[in-house]
Amino acid sequence: MASLEQLLDQRLAAAFSAVAGGPADPVLRRSQHADFQADGALTLGRRLGRPPRDLAAEVVRRARLEDLCARVEVAGPGFINLTVADQALGRLLSEVVEDVRLGVPQAAVRETVVVDYSAPNVAKEMHVGHLRSTVIGDAAVRLLEWLGHRVIRANHLGDWGTPFGMLIEHLLDIGEAEAAHELSVGDLDSFYRAARRKFDGDEGFRERARRRVVELQRGDPTTRRLWRLLVEESERYFLAVYQRLGVRLTGDDFVGESAYHDRIPEVLEDLERQGLLRESGGARCVFPSGFTNREGEPLPLIVQKADGGFGYAATDLAAIRHRTRDLGATRLLYVVGLPQRQHLEMVFEVAREAGWLQPPARAEHVGFGSVLGPDGRMLRSRAGTPVKLIDLLDEAVARARTVVAEKNPSLEEAAREEVARAVGIGAVKYADLSTDRVRDYVFDYGRMLSFDGNTAPYLQYAHARIRSIFRRGGGETPEVSGPVVVSEPAERALAIELLGLADVVDGVAESLEFHRLANYLYGLATTFTTFYERCPVLRAEAGTRRSRLALCDLTARTLALGLGLLGIPAPDRM
RNA sequence: GCCCCGCUAGCUCAGUGGACAGAGCAGCUGCCUUCUAAGCAGUAGGUCGGGGGUUCGAAUCCCUCGCGGGGCACCA
């Protein structure tokens, strides 16, 4: 099913091409002066050396838009203003209302997509940095899955490397039972800090830790067992956080750095065979083209360190190779903070040079900025330590609970708790997803939990309010099927907004700019309230009532779907 | 020194070459015997960081400067 905008674009493109004597973009977009406007004649004017107004007029004469538009006019220097016919809006909406996918088609090309996200470190607390990666990655997973792609969730757990020597030795010092307890109840930071403190201050401990790392990499059974204990207890804790957060990640999605360890030799062999490896300062490196260091010299990606160990570059390369060759992925998403931009670009470049990342396969850094406190600096607790993610979520839910109890005292206990969770967690996620992800954003409970403005509670309430229309009258289920008829300006505005979902979803699947979906939902909600303010629904005469109920129903379903794609629940009651 | 990101209303943010730059909050003015007030309508508020340039047209593209943040070989 083609969207309204696609239909207009196709028809106009045909006319533009005929006039231009070759392909020409109509440059169609929404307009303040009509429903849509096409600006293609202005750029075409220069190309053809003809007055844009004449071109626009000719396009209008040739374009076959009778079934879609009530008015097509040339304005100003050559804008083509399009007013969509009420009948066309009604016809398209009637189809969308009947469609479980709300007019959004499945992806034409079904890809295998690996989404690399969340990636906490074993025996370390999850903080706000993980919040962004987890929330954005979860939205990517939900959206791409819904479009029909095969999505592989990859939680690149930090479960390997030199810190594990000190962590295991510390575990032995305090005893397995105590360690398991600390880790499983989420006291990860104090565990890690205690280990770190001993490592920094005790030469004997430091030596034990070093030896332990060697044992771990050698595969010593006892060491491996202790390591598994650390990993499993940490995973248990992370899963509890994910459950609280309401994301799709499961225990099966942990693919830690250790999982790629055995594949690193192949990576080295492959690079060696292709002549990409060079020894530099004792380390084995690849020098991807286009990267220089402070002195303007080629910048290496260190695959094997001078001491023989492997760093994250080796792991990342092994992961790419595995994902494209073994998993058959054609799209690799890395939901990782912006500071790692250069590292990832280098890894991608090496993978391309090594032939592991060839079109149509490509890798994308889905980067994001920092979470800031009210002071405009990186969010920290009063003590100056990073804020624990779980504390952040608990606080949001607690505040939501207060607000919900205040606004709707009639809600029974269990329902209130459920709503508080949906609102609190939803607010945190929406605050993260509703601004351009490359920018930093200020974490502010008051603003994100406000029922005014572009927030989750506003959208959730808009949804619940519509649902309440259908509940009114003692469980009566109003008839929503039948033809949709639009005529009032507010009805038309809502109709056009509703028909825009497919194009927005399409764009976001490509750009992974979820704030565009968020802004769309907010615009839809405000357009709806205007409609509901001006157009009686339940009081309207039977035919109009049925049609308007269909608009209400479709709006609610669109809000619920859109929020759902962002990982945010939309309760029926609030 | 090189590279990346950001700078838009008092605050928080939209706006990926087109018509007078848009929301929300805060401010001001209205609107609850009529499905919705956790709402709606209106009003006020801008050197789009500065300066050049490209273009019929620039918040948007290019150059340059400023401010803030980040990265730049064995941590991830």
XYZ file of C-alpha atoms (C1' of nucleotides) in Angstrom, chain A residues 29 33 37 42-43 46 79 81 257 280-281 283 294 300 302 305-306 311-312 339 342 408 435-436 439 442 447 451-453 458 461 465 472 515-516 519 522 529-530 532 535-539, chain B residues 1-8 11-26 31 34-42 55-57 68-76:
92
model
C 6.791 18.219 1.462
C 0.018 27.161 2.544
C 3.788 21.665 -1.749
C 12.424 26.101 -8.780
C 15.526 23.934 -9.013
C 17.921 26.718 -13.335
C 5.639 26.532 -5.786
C 0.424 23.901 -3.760
C 34.192 -10.133 24.361
C 55.228 -1.088 15.009
C 56.753 -0.498 18.402
C 52.788 -4.296 18.386
C 49.106 14.013 16.627
C 47.593 2.366 13.813
C 46.612 -2.150 17.332
C 49.786 -5.531 21.756
C 53.531 -5.592 22.274
C 42.877 -5.304 22.908
C 39.372 -4.319 21.964
C 33.639 9.488 21.926
C 37.231 7.390 15.648
C -6.113 10.017 39.495
C 15.924 14.699 21.076
C 18.518 14.300 18.365
C 23.313 15.958 21.185
C 19.765 17.414 30.350
C 10.357 18.061 32.725
C 2.003 16.072 31.334
C 2.526 19.123 29.171
C 4.734 19.311 26.150
C 1.480 13.558 27.552
C -2.430 10.304 28.452
C -8.046 9.554 26.868
C -17.891 5.239 28.035
C 13.317 11.798 17.753
C 11.662 12.056 14.348
C 8.072 14.386 17.119
C 3.668 14.514 19.534
C -6.686 17.222 20.712
C -7.537 20.075 18.377
C -11.441 16.464 19.606
C -15.440 17.938 16.381
C -18.034 16.214 18.532
C -17.617 12.459 18.387
C -20.077 10.604 20.613
C -22.693 13.333 20.173
C 48.594 20.809 16.235
C 44.955 17.580 13.587
C 40.058 15.418 13.670
C 34.765 14.731 15.448
C 30.180 16.785 17.749
C 27.377 20.935 19.379
C 25.922 26.539 19.455
C 18.253 28.424 17.111
C 14.781 27.797 29.770
C 14.401 22.760 27.216
C 14.294 21.534 22.193
C 12.298 20.831 16.651
C 13.471 22.512 11.876
C 18.680 17.054 6.497
C 18.449 24.530 -0.075
C 12.541 27.176 -0.459
C 7.171 31.377 1.112
C 6.437 35.690 7.489
C 12.200 30.361 11.496
C 8.437 26.548 14.892
C 6.851 23.723 19.647
C 6.649 23.077 25.018
C 7.770 25.404 29.654
C 8.009 30.106 32.115
C -12.203 29.352 27.705
C -22.553 20.835 26.610
C -17.832 13.361 24.940
C -11.992 15.689 26.417
C -9.237 21.006 31.468
C -3.395 15.790 32.931
C -6.839 20.247 27.972
C -7.719 24.190 24.105
C -7.421 29.050 21.709
C -4.890 33.639 21.481
C 22.694 30.460 -4.895
C 16.964 33.391 -7.850
C 16.666 31.712 -2.531
C 31.592 24.532 24.902
C 32.351 19.156 24.866
C 35.103 14.926 23.076
C 38.993 12.026 20.526
C 44.092 11.475 18.741
C 49.222 3.768 19.577
C 49.001 -0.908 23.201
C 41.976 0.663 28.626
C 37.028 -0.190 26.367
